Amino acid sequence: MTDPSEAQGALLQPADPAADSWRGSVPDASATDLENLLGTGVGAAQEQLERNGGFLPFALVVENDGEVRLVAVTPADAAGDSDADFDADGMISDLTELLRQHRDEFRAAAIVCDITLLEEDSDAIHVAAEHQDGSVFAAVLPYGANPETNELEFGELSADSNEPAVWVD
């Protein structure tokens, strides 16, 4: 697996310096948890893309003891045909509901998914993280295959907007 600290280092240097202003508005411990989830999520997604050419939505949590854990759900369509299209939105809804139901067991959570950036005509890794104290942060990392080498290339990591989904009632 990609060293999460490498991806996390990239998160600490946003393309837009103004995007880092969120860190000053949240407690240091919360910012550290969110950055840990973002770095780990981006690293895991990059590894899956390079190994398998894609990835299913997944979640990460920082448990109350500080341990980071992966949370996954099975696509609803997976039971029948392994080549069938899966419902990514349904999986994200299932992950969100599962996180809500167990939110007392962890202090921060992130959902990682593959999105399409329509304006850039590019795919991207999207990580939406939130903390039990209400802090939120999201990031987008565009990627695509180099037409000459067919190798994956990753663009610049940038901040994205995000609304709480787990710690809401």
PDB file of C-alpha atoms in Angstrom:
ATOM      1  CA  MET A   1       0.000   0.000   0.000  1.00  0.00           C
ATOM      2  CA  THR A   2       1.152   3.538  -0.664  1.00  0.00           C
ATOM      3  CA  ASP A   3       2.663   5.169   2.397  1.00  0.00           C
ATOM      4  CA  PRO A   4      -0.183   7.328   3.755  1.00  0.00           C
ATOM      5  CA  SER A   5       2.326   9.889   4.983  1.00  0.00           C
ATOM      6  CA  GLU A   6       3.368  10.561   1.376  1.00  0.00           C
ATOM      7  CA  ALA A   7      -0.189  11.342   0.348  1.00  0.00           C
ATOM      8  CA  GLN A   8      -0.770  13.206   3.595  1.00  0.00           C
ATOM      9  CA  GLY A   9       2.264  15.377   2.866  1.00  0.00           C
ATOM     10  CA  ALA A  10       0.618  16.410  -0.380  1.00  0.00           C
ATOM     11  CA  LEU A  11      -2.499  17.345   1.562  1.00  0.00           C
ATOM     12  CA  LEU A  12      -0.531  19.691   3.745  1.00  0.00           C
ATOM     13  CA  GLN A  13       0.515  21.646   0.648  1.00  0.00           C
ATOM     14  CA  PRO A  14      -2.768  22.549  -1.084  1.00  0.00           C
ATOM     15  CA  ALA A  15      -2.656  23.944  -4.617  1.00  0.00           C
ATOM     16  CA  ASP A  16      -4.462  27.031  -3.307  1.00  0.00           C
ATOM     17  CA  PRO A  17      -2.895  28.416  -0.091  1.00  0.00           C
ATOM     18  CA  ALA A  18      -6.292  29.858   0.884  1.00  0.00           C
ATOM     19  CA  ALA A  19      -7.623  26.289   1.004  1.00  0.00           C
ATOM     20  CA  ASP A  20      -5.427  25.659   4.050  1.00  0.00           C
ATOM     21  CA  SER A  21      -7.341  28.303   6.041  1.00  0.00           C
ATOM     22  CA  TRP A  22      -9.743  25.591   7.276  1.00  0.00           C
ATOM     23  CA  ARG A  23      -6.969  24.228   9.522  1.00  0.00           C
ATOM     24  CA  GLY A  24      -6.904  27.372  11.620  1.00  0.00           C
ATOM     25  CA  SER A  25     -10.644  27.126  12.244  1.00  0.00           C
ATOM     26  CA  VAL A  26     -10.630  23.617  13.755  1.00  0.00           C
ATOM     27  CA  PRO A  27      -8.908  22.129  16.811  1.00  0.00           C
ATOM     28  CA  ASP A  28      -5.456  20.693  16.067  1.00  0.00           C
ATOM     29  CA  ALA A  29      -6.482  17.150  17.077  1.00  0.00           C
ATOM     30  CA  SER A  30      -9.481  17.284  14.716  1.00  0.00           C
ATOM     31  CA  ALA A  31      -7.368  18.649  11.853  1.00  0.00           C
ATOM     32  CA  THR A  32      -4.843  15.863  12.411  1.00  0.00           C
ATOM     33  CA  ASP A  33      -7.595  13.209  12.297  1.00  0.00           C
ATOM     34  CA  LEU A  34      -9.069  14.697   9.107  1.00  0.00           C
ATOM     35  CA  GLU A  35      -5.670  14.959   7.410  1.00  0.00           C
ATOM     36  CA  ASN A  36      -4.910  11.367   8.404  1.00  0.00           C
ATOM     37  CA  LEU A  37      -8.169  10.188   6.814  1.00  0.00           C
ATOM     38  CA  LEU A  38      -7.587  12.259   3.680  1.00  0.00           C
ATOM     39  CA  GLY A  39      -4.026  11.012   3.228  1.00  0.00           C
ATOM     40  CA  THR A  40      -4.929   7.398   3.907  1.00  0.00           C
ATOM     41  CA  GLY A  41      -7.997   7.600   1.638  1.00  0.00           C
ATOM     42  CA  VAL A  42      -6.105   9.127  -1.277  1.00  0.00           C
ATOM     43  CA  GLY A  43      -3.255   6.627  -0.875  1.00  0.00           C
ATOM     44  CA  ALA A  44      -5.574   3.612  -0.755  1.00  0.00           C
ATOM     45  CA  ALA A  45      -7.577   4.830  -3.758  1.00  0.00           C
ATOM     46  CA  GLN A  46      -4.400   5.481  -5.783  1.00  0.00           C
ATOM     47  CA  GLU A  47      -3.156   1.988  -5.003  1.00  0.00           C
ATOM     48  CA  GLN A  48      -6.451   0.413  -6.097  1.00  0.00           C
ATOM     49  CA  LEU A  49      -6.509   2.472  -9.298  1.00  0.00           C
ATOM     50  CA  GLU A  50      -2.966   1.459 -10.180  1.00  0.00           C
ATOM     51  CA  ARG A  51      -3.548  -2.192  -9.310  1.00  0.00           C
ATOM     52  CA  ASN A  52      -7.122  -2.703 -10.580  1.00  0.00           C
ATOM     53  CA  GLY A  53      -7.925   0.276 -12.795  1.00  0.00           C
ATOM     54  CA  GLY A  54     -10.721   1.405 -10.450  1.00  0.00           C
ATOM     55  CA  PHE A  55     -12.119   1.182  -6.960  1.00  0.00           C
ATOM     56  CA  LEU A  56     -15.447   0.847  -5.191  1.00  0.00           C
ATOM     57  CA  PRO A  57     -16.538   3.506  -2.690  1.00  0.00           C
ATOM     58  CA  PHE A  58     -15.229   2.855   0.816  1.00  0.00           C
ATOM     59  CA  ALA A  59     -15.004   4.612   4.159  1.00  0.00           C
ATOM     60  CA  LEU A  60     -12.302   5.108   6.745  1.00  0.00           C
ATOM     61  CA  VAL A  61     -12.799   5.882  10.416  1.00  0.00           C
ATOM     62  CA  VAL A  62     -10.569   7.048  13.246  1.00  0.00           C
ATOM     63  CA  GLU A  63     -11.746   4.987  16.179  1.00  0.00           C
ATOM     64  CA  ASN A  64     -11.909   6.539  19.631  1.00  0.00           C
ATOM     65  CA  ASP A  65      -8.523   4.958  20.467  1.00  0.00           C
ATOM     66  CA  GLY A  66      -6.927   6.603  17.380  1.00  0.00           C
ATOM     67  CA  GLU A  67      -6.802   3.477  15.222  1.00  0.00           C
ATOM     68  CA  VAL A  68      -7.737   3.977  11.548  1.00  0.00           C
ATOM     69  CA  ARG A  69     -10.046   1.307  10.134  1.00  0.00           C
ATOM     70  CA  LEU A  70     -11.470   0.588   6.692  1.00  0.00           C
ATOM     71  CA  VAL A  71     -15.249   0.234   6.309  1.00  0.00           C
ATOM     72  CA  ALA A  72     -16.741  -1.308   3.171  1.00  0.00           C
ATOM     73  CA  VAL A  73     -20.106  -2.482   1.907  1.00  0.00           C
ATOM     74  CA  THR A  74     -20.925  -4.963  -0.832  1.00  0.00           C
ATOM     75  CA  PRO A  75     -22.557  -3.580  -3.972  1.00  0.00           C
ATOM     76  CA  ALA A  76     -26.217  -4.561  -4.136  1.00  0.00           C
ATOM     77  CA  ASP A  77     -25.743  -5.908  -7.686  1.00  0.00           C
ATOM     78  CA  ALA A  78     -22.674  -8.005  -6.855  1.00  0.00           C
ATOM     79  CA  ALA A  79     -24.607 -11.125  -5.880  1.00  0.00           C
ATOM     80  CA  GLY A  80     -25.713 -11.953  -9.418  1.00  0.00           C
ATOM     81  CA  ASP A  81     -23.162 -11.076 -12.079  1.00  0.00           C
ATOM     82  CA  SER A  82     -19.643  -9.991 -11.219  1.00  0.00           C
ATOM     83  CA  ASP A  83     -19.439  -7.990 -14.468  1.00  0.00           C
ATOM     84  CA  ALA A  84     -22.648  -6.076 -13.751  1.00  0.00           C
ATOM     85  CA  ASP A  85     -22.557  -2.360 -13.166  1.00  0.00           C
ATOM     86  CA  PHE A  86     -22.750  -1.448  -9.518  1.00  0.00           C
ATOM     87  CA  ASP A  87     -24.681   1.388  -7.926  1.00  0.00           C
ATOM     88  CA  ALA A  88     -21.966   3.667  -6.516  1.00  0.00           C
ATOM     89  CA  ASP A  89     -24.529   6.160  -5.178  1.00  0.00           C
ATOM     90  CA  GLY A  90     -26.313   3.317  -3.394  1.00  0.00           C
ATOM     91  CA  MET A  91     -23.023   2.146  -1.894  1.00  0.00           C
ATOM     92  CA  ILE A  92     -22.238   5.673  -0.673  1.00  0.00           C
ATOM     93  CA  SER A  93     -25.715   5.879   0.898  1.00  0.00           C
ATOM     94  CA  ASP A  94     -25.180   2.494   2.560  1.00  0.00           C
ATOM     95  CA  LEU A  95     -21.756   3.577   3.866  1.00  0.00           C
ATOM     96  CA  THR A  96     -23.189   6.840   5.196  1.00  0.00           C
ATOM     97  CA  GLU A  97     -26.012   5.026   6.978  1.00  0.00           C
ATOM     98  CA  LEU A  98     -23.609   2.451   8.439  1.00  0.00           C
ATOM     99  CA  LEU A  99     -21.345   5.247   9.702  1.00  0.00           C
ATOM    100  CA  ARG A 100     -24.310   7.082  11.245  1.00  0.00           C
ATOM    101  CA  GLN A 101     -25.440   3.944  13.060  1.00  0.00           C
ATOM    102  CA  HIS A 102     -21.981   3.362  14.583  1.00  0.00           C
ATOM    103  CA  ARG A 103     -20.763   6.946  15.008  1.00  0.00           C
ATOM    104  CA  ASP A 104     -20.350   6.580  18.786  1.00  0.00           C
ATOM    105  CA  GLU A 105     -17.538   4.055  18.068  1.00  0.00           C
ATOM    106  CA  PHE A 106     -15.255   6.557  16.282  1.00  0.00           C
ATOM    107  CA  ARG A 107     -14.343  10.237  16.284  1.00  0.00           C
ATOM    108  CA  ALA A 108     -13.845  10.941  12.567  1.00  0.00           C
ATOM    109  CA  ALA A 109     -14.909   9.394   9.271  1.00  0.00           C
ATOM    110  CA  ALA A 110     -14.289   9.806   5.560  1.00  0.00           C
ATOM    111  CA  ILE A 111     -16.004   8.455   2.466  1.00  0.00           C
ATOM    112  CA  VAL A 112     -13.755   7.870  -0.536  1.00  0.00           C
ATOM    113  CA  CYS A 113     -15.217   7.532  -4.021  1.00  0.00           C
ATOM    114  CA  ASP A 114     -14.408   7.876  -7.699  1.00  0.00           C
ATOM    115  CA  ILE A 115     -16.075  10.875  -9.359  1.00  0.00           C
ATOM    116  CA  THR A 116     -16.139  12.560 -12.751  1.00  0.00           C
ATOM    117  CA  LEU A 117     -15.164  16.209 -12.973  1.00  0.00           C
ATOM    118  CA  LEU A 118     -17.396  17.373 -15.808  1.00  0.00           C
ATOM    119  CA  GLU A 119     -15.756  20.762 -16.335  1.00  0.00           C
ATOM    120  CA  GLU A 120     -12.284  19.204 -16.562  1.00  0.00           C
ATOM    121  CA  ASP A 121     -13.505  16.061 -18.371  1.00  0.00           C
ATOM    122  CA  SER A 122     -11.497  13.999 -15.887  1.00  0.00           C
ATOM    123  CA  ASP A 123     -11.979  11.307 -13.295  1.00  0.00           C
ATOM    124  CA  ALA A 124     -10.970  12.078  -9.710  1.00  0.00           C
ATOM    125  CA  ILE A 125     -10.585  10.593  -6.270  1.00  0.00           C
ATOM    126  CA  HIS A 126     -12.936  12.373  -3.859  1.00  0.00           C
ATOM    127  CA  VAL A 127     -12.453  12.162  -0.093  1.00  0.00           C
ATOM    128  CA  ALA A 128     -15.065  13.755   2.175  1.00  0.00           C
ATOM    129  CA  ALA A 129     -14.035  13.730   5.834  1.00  0.00           C
ATOM    130  CA  GLU A 130     -15.792  14.910   8.967  1.00  0.00           C
ATOM    131  CA  HIS A 131     -15.122  14.943  12.682  1.00  0.00           C
ATOM    132  CA  GLN A 132     -17.552  14.420  15.548  1.00  0.00           C
ATOM    133  CA  ASP A 133     -16.863  18.023  16.623  1.00  0.00           C
ATOM    134  CA  GLY A 134     -18.448  19.260  13.367  1.00  0.00           C
ATOM    135  CA  SER A 135     -15.225  19.944  11.442  1.00  0.00           C
ATOM    136  CA  VAL A 136     -15.377  18.949   7.774  1.00  0.00           C
ATOM    137  CA  PHE A 137     -12.925  18.861   4.901  1.00  0.00           C
ATOM    138  CA  ALA A 138     -12.937  17.348   1.430  1.00  0.00           C
ATOM    139  CA  ALA A 139     -10.379  17.020  -1.327  1.00  0.00           C
ATOM    140  CA  VAL A 140     -10.326  16.052  -4.987  1.00  0.00           C
ATOM    141  CA  LEU A 141      -7.406  14.474  -6.843  1.00  0.00           C
ATOM    142  CA  PRO A 142      -7.901  14.330 -10.638  1.00  0.00           C
ATOM    143  CA  TYR A 143      -6.357  11.432 -12.550  1.00  0.00           C
ATOM    144  CA  GLY A 144      -6.237   9.984 -16.018  1.00  0.00           C
ATOM    145  CA  ALA A 145      -4.243   7.701 -18.271  1.00  0.00           C
ATOM    146  CA  ASN A 146      -1.363   9.223 -20.180  1.00  0.00           C
ATOM    147  CA  PRO A 147      -2.279   8.546 -23.845  1.00  0.00           C
ATOM    148  CA  GLU A 148       1.357   7.807 -24.773  1.00  0.00           C
ATOM    149  CA  THR A 149       2.328   5.516 -21.892  1.00  0.00           C
ATOM    150  CA  ASN A 150      -1.129   4.367 -20.715  1.00  0.00           C
ATOM    151  CA  GLU A 151       0.173   4.941 -17.156  1.00  0.00           C
ATOM    152  CA  LEU A 152      -2.022   6.733 -14.625  1.00  0.00           C
ATOM    153  CA  GLU A 153      -1.130  10.327 -13.936  1.00  0.00           C
ATOM    154  CA  PHE A 154      -2.451  12.290 -10.984  1.00  0.00           C
ATOM    155  CA  GLY A 155      -3.158  16.006 -11.045  1.00  0.00           C
ATOM    156  CA  GLU A 156      -3.064  18.568  -8.274  1.00  0.00           C
ATOM    157  CA  LEU A 157      -4.888  17.868  -5.030  1.00  0.00           C
ATOM    158  CA  SER A 158      -7.417  20.591  -4.267  1.00  0.00           C
ATOM    159  CA  ALA A 159      -9.924  21.343  -1.542  1.00  0.00           C
ATOM    160  CA  ASP A 160     -13.600  20.731  -2.191  1.00  0.00           C
ATOM    161  CA  SER A 161     -16.776  21.681  -0.375  1.00  0.00           C
ATOM    162  CA  ASN A 162     -18.349  19.207   2.014  1.00  0.00           C
ATOM    163  CA  GLU A 163     -21.365  19.055   4.318  1.00  0.00           C
ATOM    164  CA  PRO A 164     -21.599  16.837   7.392  1.00  0.00           C
ATOM    165  CA  ALA A 165     -23.339  13.531   6.683  1.00  0.00           C
ATOM    166  CA  VAL A 166     -22.498  11.325   9.674  1.00  0.00           C
ATOM    167  CA  TRP A 167     -22.913  13.628  12.675  1.00  0.00           C
ATOM    168  CA  VAL A 168     -26.256  15.095  11.644  1.00  0.00           C
ATOM    169  CA  ASP A 169     -29.693  14.428  13.121  1.00  0.00           C
TER     170      ASP A 169
END
